[in-house]
Steps between C-alpha positions, in 0.01 A plus 500: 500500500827628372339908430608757756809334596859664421759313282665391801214361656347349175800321464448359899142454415643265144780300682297193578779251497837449693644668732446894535606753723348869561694733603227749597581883696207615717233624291578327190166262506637206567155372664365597193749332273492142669163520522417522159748251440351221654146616354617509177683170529182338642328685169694363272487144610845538588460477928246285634372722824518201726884411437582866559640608855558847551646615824639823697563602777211652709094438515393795333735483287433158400076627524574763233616258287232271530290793428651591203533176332101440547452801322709418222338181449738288684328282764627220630803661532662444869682837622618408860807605734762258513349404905145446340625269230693313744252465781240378195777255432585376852095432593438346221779231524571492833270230556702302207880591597457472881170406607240636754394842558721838408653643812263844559673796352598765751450895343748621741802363662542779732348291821700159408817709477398621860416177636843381342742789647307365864582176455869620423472757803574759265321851518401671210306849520245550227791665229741150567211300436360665187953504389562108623127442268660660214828319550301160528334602165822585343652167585209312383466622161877501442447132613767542810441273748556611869866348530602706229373788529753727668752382244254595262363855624879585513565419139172718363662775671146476795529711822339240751243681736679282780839296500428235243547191698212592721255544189625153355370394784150692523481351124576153635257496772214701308545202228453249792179719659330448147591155474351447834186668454432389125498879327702590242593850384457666141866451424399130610244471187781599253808318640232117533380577175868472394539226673200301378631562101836437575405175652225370294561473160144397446401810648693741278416346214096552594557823576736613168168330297309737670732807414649539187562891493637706785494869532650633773460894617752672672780293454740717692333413823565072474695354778676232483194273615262670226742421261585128611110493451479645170757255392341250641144555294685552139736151539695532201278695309530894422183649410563767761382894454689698817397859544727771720759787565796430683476883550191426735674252772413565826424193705849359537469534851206175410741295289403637207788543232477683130795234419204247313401748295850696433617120411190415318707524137809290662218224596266507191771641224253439200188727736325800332623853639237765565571847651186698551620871564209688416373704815133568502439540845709791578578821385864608301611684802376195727674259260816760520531468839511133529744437223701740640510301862609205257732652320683525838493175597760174527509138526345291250153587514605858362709333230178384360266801564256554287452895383121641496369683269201673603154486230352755686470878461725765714390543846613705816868456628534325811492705805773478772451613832746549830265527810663584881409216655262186404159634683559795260571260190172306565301826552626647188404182323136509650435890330632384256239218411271682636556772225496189246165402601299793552601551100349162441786284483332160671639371812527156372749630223768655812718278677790615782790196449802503801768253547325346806173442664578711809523789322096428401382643848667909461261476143205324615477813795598726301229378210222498757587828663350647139222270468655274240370155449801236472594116482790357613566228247723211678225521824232280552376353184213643313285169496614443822305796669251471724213726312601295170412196621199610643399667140584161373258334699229745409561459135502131472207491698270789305645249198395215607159600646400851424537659796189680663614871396223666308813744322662134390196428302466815324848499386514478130874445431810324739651829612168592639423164639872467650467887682115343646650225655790712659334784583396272829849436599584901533568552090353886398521707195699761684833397695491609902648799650870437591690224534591186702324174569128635377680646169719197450221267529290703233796485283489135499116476349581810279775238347257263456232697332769620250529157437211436435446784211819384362355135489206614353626737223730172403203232522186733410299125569645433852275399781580592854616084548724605223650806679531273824685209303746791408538645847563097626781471211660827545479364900704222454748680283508784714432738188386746714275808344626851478403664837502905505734663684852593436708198561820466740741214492818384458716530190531092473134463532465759269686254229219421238293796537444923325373808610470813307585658775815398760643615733838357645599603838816441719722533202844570694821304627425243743169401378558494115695334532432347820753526764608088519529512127871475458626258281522647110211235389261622792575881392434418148146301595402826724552712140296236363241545751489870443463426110171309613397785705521748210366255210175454696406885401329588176499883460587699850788384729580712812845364699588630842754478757497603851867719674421313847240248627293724769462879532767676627771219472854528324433539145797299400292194236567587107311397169546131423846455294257362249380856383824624431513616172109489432365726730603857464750664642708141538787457282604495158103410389379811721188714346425235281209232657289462194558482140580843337374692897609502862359476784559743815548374879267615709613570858217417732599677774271526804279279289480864262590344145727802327667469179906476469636724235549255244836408337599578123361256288715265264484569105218211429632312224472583190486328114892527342297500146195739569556654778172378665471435901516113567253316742482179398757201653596366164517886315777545833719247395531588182489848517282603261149419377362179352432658189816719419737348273800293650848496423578163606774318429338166363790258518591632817179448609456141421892408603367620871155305435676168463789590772183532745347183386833309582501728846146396601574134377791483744313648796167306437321825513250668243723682250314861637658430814802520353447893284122601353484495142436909543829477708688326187349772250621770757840350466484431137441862425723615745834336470660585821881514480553478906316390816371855548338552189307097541433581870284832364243285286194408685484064598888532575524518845823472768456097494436411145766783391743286773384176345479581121648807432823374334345276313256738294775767470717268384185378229423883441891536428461214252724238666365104554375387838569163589142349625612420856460152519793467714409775739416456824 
């Protein structure tokens, strides 16, 4: 159970008891890791599969999982999202807390909200309804009820879609329209499923003998109401795995908050640590990039950024491109992938990521102007469409009864039996001409024969009931197949998901960051957002920017202030995009792509011992290779081990967050006499040299340093 995992993630995998918290960059396995941690628990004897509750944050997600773990051995096992768990909870003792029926469950609150702002004679056109929704949301899972919430959008810093006393009262009276007509509303489930174990003891304690061990995926997402939840399973216990990277917060605008996890240590002091760093999704000059956006950052999720290192070999730079205008951006994009297929990259493997879903439609033209097949992920669900469900149909019934197709008989395997049954709802071997509704549709079946050969090569016994049993689980998870075309959506539903191929598009001032982003926390989250965007891409990433938004208007947009000093030609990190290379800008002018004369090139790094270029993160730091001998000072070194220990004591942080052990070595054979010569070694950046710098010159210069206990 335990082979093929890294050191990091075997020691995941082997802490089966207390509390423990991942900290896990993109890329770093950390599927993988808790996966085989609960499988080898369950193994062992250690985890009983029915006591163990393991929930994230979306439905494929939370499908994967329960893929995984029945692989490994681990059924039994209950992977859910936080809203499945609790709606389980809530039907099953509704009848005993409150009696009767469950109110019916409304999918969408868009109407009610309508109905509610008529009642109120208040107008809303289709954007202040979808903002006053996500307002409603907000306040829910922050658990603010409608009298308070002005006081309380004002004090998270919230720019109300409409004055705030006149959305209090759309809350108020969409709270009354639900109460009237007996529905409640997913944020319903968790917020009565808090109620029900906060009032009933007997409750809780039936439903803590149920779970005994709680993992809990992407722990920077938990609002206050998840968390209240999560609390609210353990009781006073701790055996509690968390798994996340403040680095990848992006739904504050939800309620979500990276403060459980950054205070994880202050809550659980005695908890197991884990960083996973190890990259193996993306290449060096991928990984490069994104630490690079991080290294930039502020606030508190950067103080505890976690920095990649790739495990894969060197692959192309990233490519930045300045079009004219957008239509010329979107064209350029569309050659370009059009280039990438016809030398056999697949189309599945591309994906086009922009900061919002109306940029989709300039790409989804542009795309079909060339004949290239595409999905727009966020759109109508994949189980949801109309040719699915028919397929579904078809299969169950050639399952259950045979069908009457003489092709379905003579099938000798499930692939073949699967492509007989569909090849009567419009499924051929060869995809139609063009695109649009006839191409999308074929798409769809094309999905689900994949499926179906992946199904088969994993269960060589399966029967076509079995494949049909799958397609009804992935259903209800909404773990939808791969479908083939080159997929478009939004950098936030993008979160979760890789490419080897991505493009991002829209990459200037005003859109990344987005215009209404003002404060400094929503500036850093848009970085964050853009650190998404370029950790979903495993070897090629392309990054373009448009001068003006439609032919022949002023050209007056600029590259997002996030590629300063990355992207060539940008500051003090100019001609260097990639580890020991650069990348040139392209200028796509009149959608013509040219090449910029690139900019001198900084002196890559090089080994103080042997004189050998440096690559790797922890080879940086020091300065020279692994391998070459060190001059370290040895008591100096462990004076500044022991300092940290006391520092990361104080601030109830991980003692890396305070200075890497690489970083200490780095200072240890250094020995900096001033601020300049600290400030030069690789981990010391402006804020920790601000916070800490006197204190390990003063330690390098030999003199005590009191521990700080009455600091503030």
């Amino acid at each position: 159970m335990l082979e093929g995992l890294d050191p990091e993630q075997r020691e995941v995998a082997t802490a089966l008891h207390g509390p423990v918290c991942v900290l896990a960059g993109a890329g770093t396995g950390k599927t993988r890791a808790i996966t085989h941690r609960i499988a080898y628990g369950v193994r062992a004897g250690i985890l009983h599969p029915s006591s163990v509750l393991a929930v994230t944050f979306t439905n494929r997600a939370a499908g994967e999982m329960r893929g995984r773990l029945r692989q490994l051995g681990a059924t039994g096992v209950q992977a859910r999202t936080f809203h499945s768990a609790a709606l389980r909870q809530l039907q099953y003792f509704w009848p005993k807390a409150i009696g009767g029926s469950m109110p019916r469950l409304v999918d969408r609150k868009i109407q009610l909200i309508a109905d509610a702002a008529a009642a109120c004679r208040i107008r809303l056109d289709r954007n202040e309804l979808r903002d006053v929704t996500a307002e409603i949301e907000w306040s829910k899972v922050t658990q603010t009820v409608p009298a308070d919430y002005a006081l309380a959008a004002a004090k998270a810093g919230r720019e109300a879609p409409r004055d705030p006393a006149e959305i209090a009262q759309l809350y108020s009276a969409y709270e009354d329209l639900k109460r009237n007509r007996a529905v409640i509303d997913f944020e319903d489930v968790l917020l009565l499923t808090v109620a029900i174990l906060q009032d009933r003891q007997d409750i809780a304690e039936q439903v803590r003998a149920q779970y005994q061990h709680f993992v809990v995926d992407e722990y920077q997402d938990v609002s206050p109401l998840q968390q209240r939840l999560l609390e609210l399973w353990l009781g006073d216990r701790d055996d509690l795995c968390v798994v996340g990277d403040a680095s990848q917060t992006i739904y504050s605008f939800t309620g979500a908050t990276p403060d459980h996890l950054l205070d994880f240590r202050n809550r659980h002091p005695r908890a197991t640590v884990v960083k996973l760093v190890r990259d193996y999704r993306s290449t060096p000059q991928v990984v490069h990039l994104a630490n690079g956006l991080l290294a930039q950052a502020r606030g508190r999720a950067a103080d505890h950024r976690l920095e990649l290192v790739s495990q894969r070999p060197a692959g192309p730079e990233p490519a930045y491109t300045e079009y004219t205008d957008e239509p010329a951006e979107a064209e350029g994009a569309a050659r370009r992938i059009r280039d990438l297929l016809d030398s056999g990259t697949p189309a599945a493997e591309i994906a086009v990521l922009f900061r919002t879903n109306a940029q989709s439609e300039i790409y989804e033209q542009a795309l079909a102007d060339v004949g290239i097949p595409y999905q727009l992920r966020g759109a109508e669900r994949f189980f949801d469409r109309p040719e699915v469900r028919k397929a579904g149909v078809s299969l169950r019934g050639a399952a259950r009864f045979g069908g009457n197709d003489s092709a379905l008989d003579e099938a000798v395997d499930l692939p073949s039996q699967v492509r007989a049954v569909l090849s009567s709802d419009g499924w051929t071997p060869q995809p139609p001409a063009g695109s649009g509704a006839v191409r999308e549709r074929w798409e769809s079946l094309a999905a689900l024969v994949n499926l179906a050969q992946d199904f088969a090569a994993a269960q060589p016994a399966a029967t076509l009931a079995d494949f049909v049993a799958e397609l009804d689980e992935r259903a209800n998870a909404q773990h939808a197949p791969t479908v083939q075309g080159v997929t478009l959506a939004s950098l936030h539903s993008a979160k979760g998901l890789e490419w080897d191929v991505v493009f991002l598009v829209g990459v200037a001032e005003g859109m990344m960051p987005i215009t209404y982003a003002r404060t400094d926390e929503q500036i850093e989250e848009e970085r964050r957002l853009l650190y998404v965007g370029v950790t979903r891409a495993r070897s090629r990433l392309f990054v373009s920017w448009a001068l003006a938004r439609s032919p022949g208007g002023r050209p007056n947009r600029r590259p997002s202030r996030f590629l300063d000093g990355l992207r060539p030609g940008s500051g003090t990190a100019a001609g260097r995009s990639g580890p020991g290379g650069s990348g040139g800008v392209e200028r796509g002018l009149s959608g013509r792509p040219e090449t910029a004369p690139r900019r001198t090139q900084r002196t890559p790094a090089r080994c103080r011992v042997c004189g050998r270029t440096l690559t790797d993160a922890g080879e940086l730091k020091l300065l020279r290779c692994e391998d070459c001998p060190s001059d370290m000072d040895e008591g100096l070194y462990e004076r500044l081990r022991e300092w940290r220990a006391d520092q990361a004591r104080l601030s109830g942080q991980p003692a890396f967050c305070v200075f890497t052990d690489k970083t200490l070595m780095a200072i240890a054979e250094t020995v900096p006499d001033d601020d300049r010569e600290l400030a030069r070694i690789p981990g010391v950046g402006v804020r920790k040299l601000n916070r800490y710098g006197a204190d390990v010159l003063a330690i390098c210069a030999g003199q005590d340093v009191g521990s700080g206990e009455d600091d503030d």
